[in-house]
Amino acid sequence: MKEIVVIIGGGIAGLEAASKLLDLGYSPIIVEKSGRLGGHVARWNRLFPDMTPAADIVSELTERTKGANIFLNTEISFINRLRDSYNIKLSNGISINTSYILFTTGFSLFEAEKKEEYGYGVYDQVITNGDLEQWFNTGEDHRISGKEIGHIGFVHCVGSRDEKARNSQCSKVCCITAIKQAIELKEKFPDAEIWCFYMDLRLFGKKFEDFYTKAQRDYGIHFIRGRVSEVSENIEGKVIVKAEDTLAGKPIKITLDLLVLMSGMVCSQDSTKTAGMLSLPVDSDGFLKSSDNVMHITSSPKNGIFYAGACTGPKTVPETLAEARSAVLEIHSHISRK
Amino acid sequence: MMENIFGFSISPSSAINMDKVDRALFEELCRVEPDAVRCMACGSCSATCPAAAFSGMSIRKVLLCLQRGKEKEAFRMMSNCMLCGKCTMVCPRGINTRRLVLSISRIYGKEDTK
Ligand SMILES: Cc1cc2nc3c(=O)[nH]c(=O)nc-3n(C[C@H](O)[C@H](O)[C@H](O)COP(=O)(O)OP(=O)(O)OC[C@H]3O[C@@H](n4cnc5c(N)ncnc54)[C@H](O)[C@@H]3O)c2cc1C
Ligand code: SF4
Ligand code: SF4
Ligand code: SF4
C-alpha cells in the first residue's frame, strides 16, 4: 500500500512537498483551510529577486500536484494519537489514518492596525505591503488609483523587532520587499519621491544588495535611518510622518500622499491551534519549534511529525521550497527505514 | 536686559522639514555624479579623513546635509578638505568622493549659498 502523508496547509511549502512525495510514489493529502491553493504567494504579484510573476510559481506547483488528494475549505477538527499512527478528523467529516503529518501552515501578516500610532485603518492614505501587492495584481484600490501620488513613504519593521507588539524577531523579507515595492511604485509614478524609513537594512539574500544600490542610484529612492514614531493626517488628507533622522541626529518631518507599512511575518493562529492538538511546542519567537534549529529544522520533537516553510519562522520562497524538499526526504528516509 | 532666571534659552529648531527642502541643486549634482546617492553611511571616509579630527569634515555628513537642505553646514565642513583622496581609497561603494567634493563646489558654488 502506498504510504499516506497528510500535509496541513496548501501554500507553496505544502504544494512543493506534495509534488515531491508524488514523485517518490507516496500518497499525499493536502488539507487547506482557505478556498484556494498557493497561500500568501498567491496574493503577491512579482517576486524578488528576479521579479518572477508569483502566479507562474503557484500555477506550476498546482499543476505538479494534480495527483494529490486536495481538500479546500477544510480544517482539522481533531487528531487522535494511536499507538504508532495518527487518526485525523477533517471538518468535512472525512477521517484519515496516517503515520506522517507535515505542517506547512505558514505565517500570518502582522495586523498593522495594532500599531495604532501608524494610523492603519484610521487614515485613508496608510496601506500595508499586502494591500500594495493586491493593488499590483488588481489595479483596484481607491487609495492609490486615480490619485495624485507625488510623495510616498515606506515604514520598515512594522510589528517586527518590536517587543511591545510581542514580536521581537526580524521578519527578514520586508527590507527587500520594501525596496522591491518602492522600485515598482517608482515605475508606476515616475515623478514620485519615495522615502524608506528603516532601522537597519537587512539585505541578506542573493542579489538583495544589488537591489538596494539600484534603488538608490537608478530610481532615486531615499533612505532615512530612523523608526517612524508617529503618523498624523492634515486637512487635505495627506499623512505627516515624524521620525528621527538618526544619521543627522535631528528630528525629521515629511508630508506624504501614501504611506506603506511593511507588516512583518508572525506565526499564524491556525498554525499554533492545530499544533496544539498534538501538544507541539512553540519557540520563543512564537513560531513552531523544531527539534533542533541547526540540524533538524524540518523535524518536530514528535515521531512522524514534520515541518516545512514559514511555520517555523520567516522565510523567502526559495528557502521555503528547499525546506519542503528536505522535509520530504526526511519523511522518505523514515518510511524506508521501517 | 532681563536675566534668564530659568537657566535655559530658546534656540531655533534644528528639525528637518523635508517639505521645504529644495532638491534642485542636488539633482543637478546627481546628473554629473550619479554615485552621490549610493552612500550607505558606513563612515569609512570620515574615519580615514586627515581633516576630520580637527574640523569635523565628513563626506558622509556632507552628502546627508545637502540632501536635507543644510547646505551651509556642508560648506563649513568642505572648506577643510585638502583633496588628498584618502576617502576615495576606502569607500566600499567605490564612490569617487574626492571628485564629488570638486563637483559639489562647482555646482553649488554657482549659487550664492555660501
Ligand atoms: C509582503 C510579502 C512579500 C513577499 N514577497 C516575496 C518575494 O517577492 N520573494 C520571496 O522569495 N518571498 C517573498 N515573501 C515570503 C513568502 O511569502 C513566503 O516565503 C511564503 O509565503 C511561505 O510559504 P508557506 O507555504 O510556508 O506559507 P503560506 O504562504 O503562509 O501558506 C500557508 C498555507 O497554509 C494554510 N493553513 C494555515 N494553517 C492551516 C490549518 N491549520 N489548516 C489548514 N490550512 C492551513 C493557509 O491558508 C495557507 O494557504 C514575501 C512575504 C511577504 C510578507
Ligand atoms: S527585514 Fe528589515 S523591515 Fe523586516 S523586520 Fe527585518 S529589519 Fe525590519
Ligand atoms: S579628500 Fe578631503 S574629505 Fe577626503 S580624506 Fe582627504 S581631506 Fe578628507
Ligand atoms: S565611505 Fe563611501 S559609503 Fe561609506 S560613508 Fe563614506 S561615502 Fe558613504
Coordinates of C-alpha atoms and ligand atoms in Angstrom, one line a residue:
Chain A
M1 CA 0.0 0.0 0.0
K2 CA 1.2 3.5 -0.8
E3 CA 2.1 5.4 2.4
I4 CA -0.2 8.3 3.1
V5 CA 1.2 11.7 4.2
V6 CA -1.1 14.4 5.4
I7 CA 0.0 17.9 4.6
I8 CA -1.6 20.6 6.6
G9 CA -1.6 23.9 4.5
G10 CA -1.7 24.3 0.8
G11 CA 0.8 27.2 0.4
I12 CA 3.9 26.8 -1.7
A13 CA 5.5 24.6 1.0
G14 CA 2.6 22.2 1.0
L15 CA 2.4 22.1 -2.8
E16 CA 6.1 21.6 -3.3
A17 CA 6.1 18.8 -0.7
A18 CA 3.1 17.1 -2.3
S19 CA 4.7 17.2 -5.7
K20 CA 7.9 15.6 -4.4
L21 CA 6.0 13.0 -2.4
L22 CA 4.1 12.1 -5.6
D23 CA 7.4 11.8 -7.5
L24 CA 8.6 9.3 -4.8
G25 CA 5.4 7.2 -5.2
Y26 CA 3.6 8.3 -1.9
S27 CA 0.1 9.4 -1.5
P28 CA -0.1 13.0 -0.2
I29 CA -3.3 14.6 1.1
I30 CA -3.4 18.4 1.3
V31 CA -5.7 19.9 3.8
E32 CA -6.2 23.7 3.1
K33 CA -8.4 25.8 5.2
S34 CA -9.0 28.5 2.6
G35 CA -10.7 28.2 -0.8
R36 CA -7.6 28.2 -2.9
L37 CA -4.0 26.9 -3.1
G38 CA -0.8 28.9 -3.0
G39 CA -1.1 30.6 0.4
H40 CA 0.4 34.1 0.6
V41 CA 2.4 33.8 -2.6
A42 CA -1.0 33.6 -4.5
R43 CA -1.6 37.1 -3.1
W44 CA 1.7 38.6 -4.3
N45 CA 2.4 40.0 -7.7
R46 CA 6.1 39.8 -8.6
L47 CA 8.8 38.1 -6.5
F48 CA 12.2 39.4 -5.6
P49 CA 15.0 39.0 -6.6
D50 CA 14.1 38.3 -10.3
M51 CA 10.6 39.8 -10.4
T52 CA 9.2 36.4 -11.3
P53 CA 5.4 36.5 -11.6
A54 CA 4.0 34.9 -8.4
A55 CA 1.1 33.5 -10.4
D56 CA 3.5 31.4 -12.5
I57 CA 5.0 29.8 -9.5
V58 CA 1.7 28.9 -8.0
S59 CA 0.3 27.5 -11.2
E60 CA 3.4 25.5 -11.9
L61 CA 3.2 24.0 -8.4
T62 CA -0.5 23.4 -8.6
E63 CA 0.0 21.6 -11.9
R64 CA 2.6 19.3 -10.4
T65 CA 0.3 18.3 -7.5
K66 CA -2.6 17.2 -9.7
G67 CA -2.2 13.6 -8.5
A68 CA -2.6 14.5 -4.8
N69 CA -5.8 14.5 -2.8
I70 CA -6.7 18.1 -2.1
F71 CA -9.3 19.3 0.3
L72 CA -10.0 23.0 0.1
N73 CA -12.1 24.9 2.7
T74 CA -11.2 22.2 5.1
E75 CA -9.8 22.3 8.6
I76 CA -8.5 19.7 11.0
S77 CA -11.3 19.0 13.6
F78 CA -9.2 16.9 15.8
I79 CA -6.2 14.5 15.8
N80 CA -6.0 11.3 17.9
R81 CA -2.7 9.8 18.6
L82 CA -2.8 6.0 18.2
R83 CA 0.0 3.6 19.1
D84 CA 2.1 4.4 16.1
S85 CA -0.1 6.4 13.9
Y86 CA -2.5 9.4 13.9
N87 CA -6.2 9.5 13.3
I88 CA -7.2 12.8 11.8
K89 CA -10.8 14.0 11.6
L90 CA -11.4 16.7 9.0
S91 CA -14.1 19.4 9.1
N92 CA -15.8 17.8 6.1
G93 CA -16.4 14.6 8.1
I94 CA -13.6 12.5 6.5
S95 CA -11.2 10.7 8.7
I96 CA -7.7 9.7 7.8
N97 CA -5.3 7.3 9.3
T98 CA -1.6 8.2 8.8
S99 CA 1.8 7.8 10.3
Y100 CA 3.1 11.0 8.8
I101 CA 1.9 14.6 9.1
L102 CA 3.7 17.6 7.5
F103 CA 2.9 21.0 8.9
T104 CA 3.1 23.7 6.1
T105 CA 0.8 26.1 7.9
G106 CA 2.9 29.2 7.1
F107 CA 2.7 32.6 8.7
S108 CA 0.3 35.5 9.2
L109 CA 0.9 39.1 8.2
F110 CA 1.2 41.2 11.3
E111 CA -2.1 43.2 11.8
A112 CA -0.9 46.7 11.2
E113 CA -3.9 48.3 13.0
K114 CA -2.3 47.0 16.2
K115 CA 0.4 49.7 15.8
E116 CA -2.1 52.5 16.4
E117 CA 0.5 55.3 16.1
Y118 CA 0.8 54.4 12.4
G119 CA -2.8 55.0 11.7
Y120 CA -3.7 52.0 9.5
G121 CA -7.5 51.7 9.3
V122 CA -7.7 55.3 10.7
Y123 CA -6.1 57.4 8.0
D124 CA -7.1 56.6 4.4
Q125 CA -3.7 57.0 2.8
V126 CA -2.0 54.4 5.0
I127 CA -1.8 51.0 3.5
T128 CA 0.2 47.8 4.0
N129 CA 2.7 45.8 1.9
G130 CA -0.1 43.2 1.5
D131 CA -2.5 45.8 0.2
L132 CA 0.1 47.1 -2.3
E133 CA 0.7 43.6 -3.7
Q134 CA -3.0 43.3 -4.1
W135 CA -3.1 46.6 -6.0
F136 CA -0.3 45.5 -8.3
N137 CA -2.5 42.4 -9.0
T138 CA -5.9 44.0 -9.4
G139 CA -5.2 47.7 -10.1
E140 CA -8.1 48.4 -7.8
D141 CA -7.6 50.5 -4.6
H142 CA -9.3 53.8 -4.1
R143 CA -6.4 54.9 -2.0
I144 CA -4.0 54.7 -5.0
S145 CA -5.8 54.5 -8.3
G146 CA -6.7 57.8 -9.8
K147 CA -4.9 59.7 -7.0
E148 CA -2.2 62.2 -7.4
I149 CA 0.8 60.4 -5.8
G150 CA 3.8 62.7 -5.5
H151 CA 5.4 61.6 -2.2
I152 CA 5.4 58.1 -0.9
G153 CA 6.9 56.6 2.3
F154 CA 7.7 53.1 3.4
V155 CA 7.9 52.2 7.1
H156 CA 10.1 49.2 7.8
C157 CA 9.8 46.8 10.8
V158 CA 6.0 47.3 11.4
G159 CA 5.2 44.8 14.1
S160 CA 8.7 43.2 13.8
R161 CA 11.7 43.9 16.1
D162 CA 9.1 45.3 18.5
E163 CA 8.8 43.8 21.9
K164 CA 5.6 45.8 22.7
A165 CA 4.0 44.3 19.6
R166 CA 5.2 41.0 21.1
N167 CA 7.4 40.2 18.1
S168 CA 11.0 40.7 18.8
Q169 CA 12.2 38.8 15.7
C170 CA 13.2 40.3 12.4
S171 CA 10.8 39.3 9.6
K172 CA 13.7 39.1 7.2
V173 CA 11.8 39.6 3.9
C174 CA 10.4 43.1 4.5
C175 CA 13.5 45.1 3.9
I176 CA 13.9 43.6 0.4
T177 CA 10.1 43.7 -0.1
A178 CA 10.1 47.5 0.7
I179 CA 12.9 48.1 -1.8
K180 CA 11.2 46.0 -4.4
Q181 CA 7.8 47.7 -3.9
A182 CA 9.5 51.1 -3.9
I183 CA 11.0 50.4 -7.3
E184 CA 7.7 49.1 -8.6
L185 CA 5.9 52.3 -7.4
K186 CA 8.5 54.5 -8.9
E187 CA 7.9 52.7 -12.2
K188 CA 4.2 53.4 -11.9
F189 CA 4.7 57.0 -10.7
P190 CA 8.0 58.2 -12.2
D191 CA 7.7 61.7 -10.8
A192 CA 7.2 60.5 -7.2
E193 CA 9.7 61.0 -4.5
I194 CA 10.0 57.8 -2.4
W195 CA 11.3 57.6 1.2
C196 CA 12.2 54.4 3.1
F197 CA 12.4 54.7 6.9
Y198 CA 14.5 51.9 8.3
M199 CA 16.3 50.9 11.4
D200 CA 18.8 48.6 9.7
L201 CA 18.7 47.5 6.1
R202 CA 18.9 43.7 6.3
L203 CA 19.6 42.6 2.8
F204 CA 21.0 39.1 3.3
G205 CA 19.9 37.3 0.1
K206 CA 21.2 36.6 -3.3
K207 CA 21.2 39.9 -5.3
F208 CA 19.4 41.8 -2.5
E209 CA 22.3 44.3 -2.1
D210 CA 22.2 45.0 -5.8
F211 CA 18.5 45.8 -5.4
Y212 CA 19.4 48.4 -2.8
T213 CA 22.1 50.2 -4.9
K214 CA 19.8 50.0 -7.9
A215 CA 17.0 51.6 -5.8
Q216 CA 19.4 54.4 -4.7
R217 CA 21.2 55.1 -8.0
D218 CA 18.7 54.2 -10.8
Y219 CA 15.4 55.0 -9.1
G220 CA 16.5 57.8 -6.7
I221 CA 14.8 56.3 -3.7
H222 CA 15.7 58.0 -0.5
F223 CA 16.7 56.1 2.7
I224 CA 16.3 57.6 6.1
R225 CA 17.6 55.7 9.1
G226 CA 15.1 56.2 11.9
R227 CA 12.0 54.4 13.0
V228 CA 8.8 56.4 12.3
S229 CA 7.5 57.5 15.7
E230 CA 4.1 58.8 14.7
V231 CA 1.8 59.5 11.7
S232 CA -0.9 62.1 11.5
E233 CA -3.2 63.4 8.9
N234 CA -3.6 67.0 7.6
I235 CA -6.8 68.7 6.4
E236 CA -6.1 67.7 2.8
G237 CA -6.0 64.1 3.8
K238 CA -2.2 63.8 3.4
V239 CA -0.2 62.0 6.0
I240 CA 2.5 63.6 8.0
V241 CA 5.3 61.4 9.2
K242 CA 7.7 62.1 12.1
A243 CA 10.9 60.3 12.8
E244 CA 14.4 61.0 13.9
D245 CA 17.0 61.1 11.1
T246 CA 19.4 59.2 13.3
L247 CA 22.3 59.8 10.9
A248 CA 21.8 63.5 11.1
G249 CA 20.9 63.3 14.7
K250 CA 17.9 65.6 14.0
P251 CA 14.1 65.2 14.0
I252 CA 12.6 64.9 10.5
K253 CA 9.2 65.6 9.2
I254 CA 7.6 64.9 5.8
T255 CA 4.2 65.1 4.2
L256 CA 3.2 62.2 2.0
D257 CA 0.4 61.1 -0.3
L258 CA 0.8 57.5 0.5
L259 CA 2.4 55.6 3.4
V260 CA 3.1 51.8 3.1
L261 CA 3.6 49.8 6.2
M262 CA 5.9 46.8 6.0
S263 CA 3.9 44.4 8.1
G264 CA 6.0 41.6 9.4
M265 CA 5.7 37.8 9.3
V266 CA 4.2 36.4 12.5
C267 CA 3.2 32.9 13.5
S268 CA -0.4 32.1 12.4
Q269 CA -3.0 31.3 15.0
D270 CA -4.3 28.5 12.7
S271 CA -0.8 27.0 12.9
T272 CA -0.5 27.0 16.6
K273 CA -4.1 25.9 17.1
T274 CA -3.6 22.8 15.0
A275 CA -0.1 22.2 16.5
G276 CA -1.7 22.5 19.9
M277 CA -3.9 19.4 19.1
L278 CA -0.6 17.4 19.2
S279 CA 0.9 19.4 22.1
L280 CA 3.7 20.5 19.8
P281 CA 5.9 23.2 21.4
V282 CA 6.2 26.8 20.3
D283 CA 9.6 28.5 20.1
S284 CA 10.5 31.8 21.8
D285 CA 9.6 33.7 18.6
G286 CA 6.1 32.3 18.6
F287 CA 6.7 30.0 15.6
L288 CA 6.5 26.2 15.7
K289 CA 9.6 24.8 17.5
S290 CA 11.8 22.4 15.5
S291 CA 13.6 19.6 17.3
D292 CA 16.8 21.5 16.6
N293 CA 17.3 24.8 14.8
V294 CA 20.6 23.8 13.1
M295 CA 20.5 20.2 12.1
H296 CA 16.8 19.3 12.2
I297 CA 14.7 22.4 11.3
T298 CA 12.1 20.2 9.5
S299 CA 11.6 17.8 12.4
S300 CA 9.3 18.3 15.3
P301 CA 10.1 16.7 18.6
K302 CA 7.3 14.1 17.9
N303 CA 7.6 11.0 15.9
G304 CA 6.2 11.2 12.4
I305 CA 5.5 15.0 12.5
F306 CA 7.5 17.3 10.3
Y307 CA 7.6 21.0 9.4
A308 CA 8.4 23.0 6.2
G309 CA 8.2 26.6 5.3
A310 CA 7.3 29.7 7.2
C311 CA 5.5 27.8 10.0
T312 CA 8.9 27.7 11.8
G313 CA 9.9 31.3 11.1
P314 CA 10.1 34.0 8.4
K315 CA 11.4 32.6 5.1
T316 CA 11.8 33.5 1.4
V317 CA 10.2 31.5 -1.4
P318 CA 13.4 29.6 -2.4
E319 CA 14.1 28.8 1.3
T320 CA 10.5 27.6 1.8
L321 CA 10.7 25.4 -1.3
A322 CA 14.1 24.0 -0.3
E323 CA 12.7 23.1 3.1
A324 CA 9.7 21.4 1.6
R325 CA 12.0 19.2 -0.4
S326 CA 14.2 18.5 2.6
A327 CA 11.2 17.5 4.7
V328 CA 10.1 15.1 2.0
L329 CA 13.5 13.5 2.0
E330 CA 13.3 13.2 5.8
I331 CA 9.9 11.5 5.6
H332 CA 11.2 9.3 2.8
S333 CA 14.1 8.1 4.9
H334 CA 11.8 7.3 7.8
I335 CA 9.5 5.3 5.7
S336 CA 12.4 3.4 4.0
R337 CA 13.8 2.5 7.4
K338 CA 10.5 0.8 8.5
Chain B
M1 CA 18.1 93.3 30.0
M2 CA 16.1 90.7 31.9
E3 CA 18.1 88.0 33.4
N4 CA 17.4 84.4 32.3
I5 CA 16.3 83.1 35.6
F6 CA 15.3 79.7 34.2
G7 CA 18.8 78.7 33.1
F8 CA 17.8 77.9 29.6
S9 CA 17.1 79.9 26.4
I10 CA 15.2 79.3 23.3
S11 CA 17.2 78.2 20.3
P12 CA 16.0 77.8 16.7
S13 CA 14.6 74.4 15.8
S14 CA 17.1 72.1 14.3
A15 CA 14.3 69.8 13.0
I16 CA 14.4 68.9 9.3
N17 CA 11.3 69.7 7.4
M18 CA 11.6 67.7 4.1
D19 CA 8.5 69.5 2.7
K20 CA 10.6 72.7 2.5
V21 CA 13.8 71.3 1.1
D22 CA 14.7 72.4 -2.4
R23 CA 16.3 69.5 -4.2
A24 CA 17.1 71.1 -7.5
L25 CA 20.8 71.5 -7.0
F26 CA 21.3 68.1 -5.5
E27 CA 19.5 66.6 -8.5
E28 CA 21.9 68.6 -10.8
L29 CA 24.7 67.1 -8.8
C30 CA 23.3 63.6 -9.3
R31 CA 23.3 64.1 -13.1
V32 CA 27.1 64.5 -13.1
E33 CA 27.8 62.3 -10.0
P34 CA 25.1 59.6 -10.1
D35 CA 27.0 57.8 -7.3
A36 CA 26.3 60.6 -4.9
V37 CA 23.2 58.8 -3.7
R38 CA 24.8 55.4 -3.3
C39 CA 26.4 56.2 0.1
M40 CA 25.4 53.7 2.7
A41 CA 26.6 55.8 5.6
C42 CA 29.4 53.4 6.7
G43 CA 31.6 56.2 7.9
S44 CA 34.9 54.9 6.4
C45 CA 35.5 58.2 4.6
S46 CA 35.3 60.2 7.8
A47 CA 37.3 57.7 9.8
T48 CA 40.2 58.0 7.4
C49 CA 40.0 61.7 6.6
P50 CA 43.0 63.6 8.0
A51 CA 40.9 66.8 8.2
A52 CA 38.1 65.1 10.2
A53 CA 39.8 65.1 13.6
F54 CA 40.2 68.8 13.8
S55 CA 37.5 70.1 11.6
G56 CA 34.6 67.6 11.7
M57 CA 34.9 67.1 7.9
S58 CA 32.9 64.1 6.8
I59 CA 31.9 63.2 3.2
R60 CA 29.0 61.1 4.7
K61 CA 27.7 64.1 6.6
V62 CA 28.2 66.5 3.6
L63 CA 26.1 64.2 1.4
L64 CA 23.4 64.0 4.1
C65 CA 23.4 67.8 4.7
L66 CA 23.0 68.5 1.0
Q67 CA 20.0 66.2 0.9
R68 CA 18.4 67.6 4.0
G69 CA 18.7 71.3 2.9
K70 CA 21.6 72.1 5.2
E71 CA 24.0 73.5 2.6
K72 CA 25.7 75.9 4.9
E73 CA 26.7 73.1 7.2
A74 CA 28.0 71.1 4.3
F75 CA 30.2 74.0 3.1
R76 CA 31.5 74.7 6.5
M77 CA 32.8 71.1 6.6
M78 CA 34.0 71.0 3.0
S79 CA 36.2 74.1 3.4
N80 CA 38.5 71.9 5.4
C81 CA 39.0 69.3 2.7
M82 CA 42.6 69.1 1.4
L83 CA 41.6 67.0 -1.6
C84 CA 44.1 64.3 -0.5
G85 CA 41.8 61.5 -1.8
K86 CA 42.2 59.1 1.1
C87 CA 38.4 58.9 1.4
T88 CA 38.1 57.7 -2.2
M89 CA 40.5 54.9 -1.5
V90 CA 38.4 53.4 1.4
C91 CA 34.9 53.9 0.2
P92 CA 33.4 50.4 -0.1
R93 CA 30.8 51.7 -2.6
G94 CA 33.6 52.9 -4.9
I95 CA 32.3 56.5 -4.8
N96 CA 34.8 59.0 -6.2
T97 CA 34.4 61.1 -3.1
R98 CA 37.3 63.4 -3.9
R99 CA 35.8 64.3 -7.3
L100 CA 32.5 64.6 -5.5
V101 CA 33.9 67.4 -3.4
L102 CA 35.0 69.2 -6.5
S103 CA 31.7 68.7 -8.3
I104 CA 29.8 69.9 -5.3
S105 CA 31.9 73.1 -5.1
R106 CA 31.3 73.7 -8.8
I107 CA 27.6 73.2 -8.8
Y108 CA 26.7 74.8 -5.5
G109 CA 29.3 77.5 -6.0
K110 CA 27.3 78.8 -8.9
E111 CA 24.6 79.8 -6.5
D112 CA 25.2 82.3 -3.8
T113 CA 24.7 79.8 -1.0
K114 CA 27.9 80.5 0.9
Ligands
LIG1 C1 4.7 41.2 1.8 C2 5.5 40.0 1.5 C3 6.1 39.8 0.2 C4 6.8 38.7 -0.1 N1 7.5 38.7 -1.3 C5 8.3 37.6 -1.5 C6 9.1 37.6 -2.7 O1 9.0 38.5 -3.6 N2 10.0 36.6 -2.9 C7 10.2 35.6 -1.9 O2 11.1 34.8 -2.1 N3 9.5 35.6 -0.8 C8 8.5 36.6 -0.6 N4 7.8 36.6 0.6 C9 7.9 35.4 1.5 C10 6.8 34.3 1.1 O3 5.5 34.9 1.2 C11 6.9 33.1 2.0 O4 8.2 32.5 1.8 C12 5.9 32.0 1.6 O5 4.6 32.5 1.6 C13 5.9 30.9 2.6 O6 5.1 29.8 2.2 P1 4.4 28.8 3.1 O7 3.7 27.8 2.3 O8 5.4 28.3 4.2 O9 3.3 29.7 4.0 P2 2.0 30.4 3.5 O10 2.2 31.1 2.2 O11 1.5 31.2 4.7 O12 0.9 29.3 3.3 C14 0.3 28.6 4.3 C15 -1.0 27.9 3.9 O13 -1.5 27.1 4.9 C16 -2.8 27.3 5.2 N5 -3.1 27.0 6.6 C17 -2.6 27.6 7.7 N6 -3.0 27.0 8.8 C18 -3.8 25.9 8.4 C19 -4.5 24.9 9.1 N7 -4.5 24.9 10.5 N8 -5.3 24.1 8.4 C20 -5.3 24.1 7.1 N9 -4.6 25.0 6.3 C21 -3.9 25.9 7.0 C22 -3.0 28.8 4.8 O14 -4.4 29.0 4.5 C23 -2.1 28.9 3.6 O15 -2.7 28.6 2.4 C24 7.0 37.7 0.9 C25 6.4 37.8 2.2 C26 5.7 39.0 2.5 C27 5.1 39.1 3.9
SF4_2 S1 13.7 42.6 7.2 FE1 14.1 44.7 7.5 S2 12.0 45.6 7.7 FE2 11.8 43.4 8.1 S3 11.9 43.2 10.3 FE3 14.0 42.9 9.5 S4 15.0 44.9 9.6 FE4 12.7 45.2 9.8
SF4_3 S1 39.9 64.2 0.2 FE1 39.1 65.7 1.7 S2 37.4 64.5 2.6 FE2 38.7 63.0 1.5 S3 40.1 62.3 3.1 FE3 41.1 63.9 2.0 S4 40.6 65.7 3.3 FE4 39.2 64.1 3.9
SF4_4 S1 33.0 55.6 2.7 FE1 31.6 55.8 0.9 S2 29.7 54.6 1.5 FE2 31.0 55.0 3.4 S3 30.1 56.8 4.3 FE3 31.8 57.5 3.0 S4 30.9 58.0 1.0 FE4 29.4 56.8 2.2

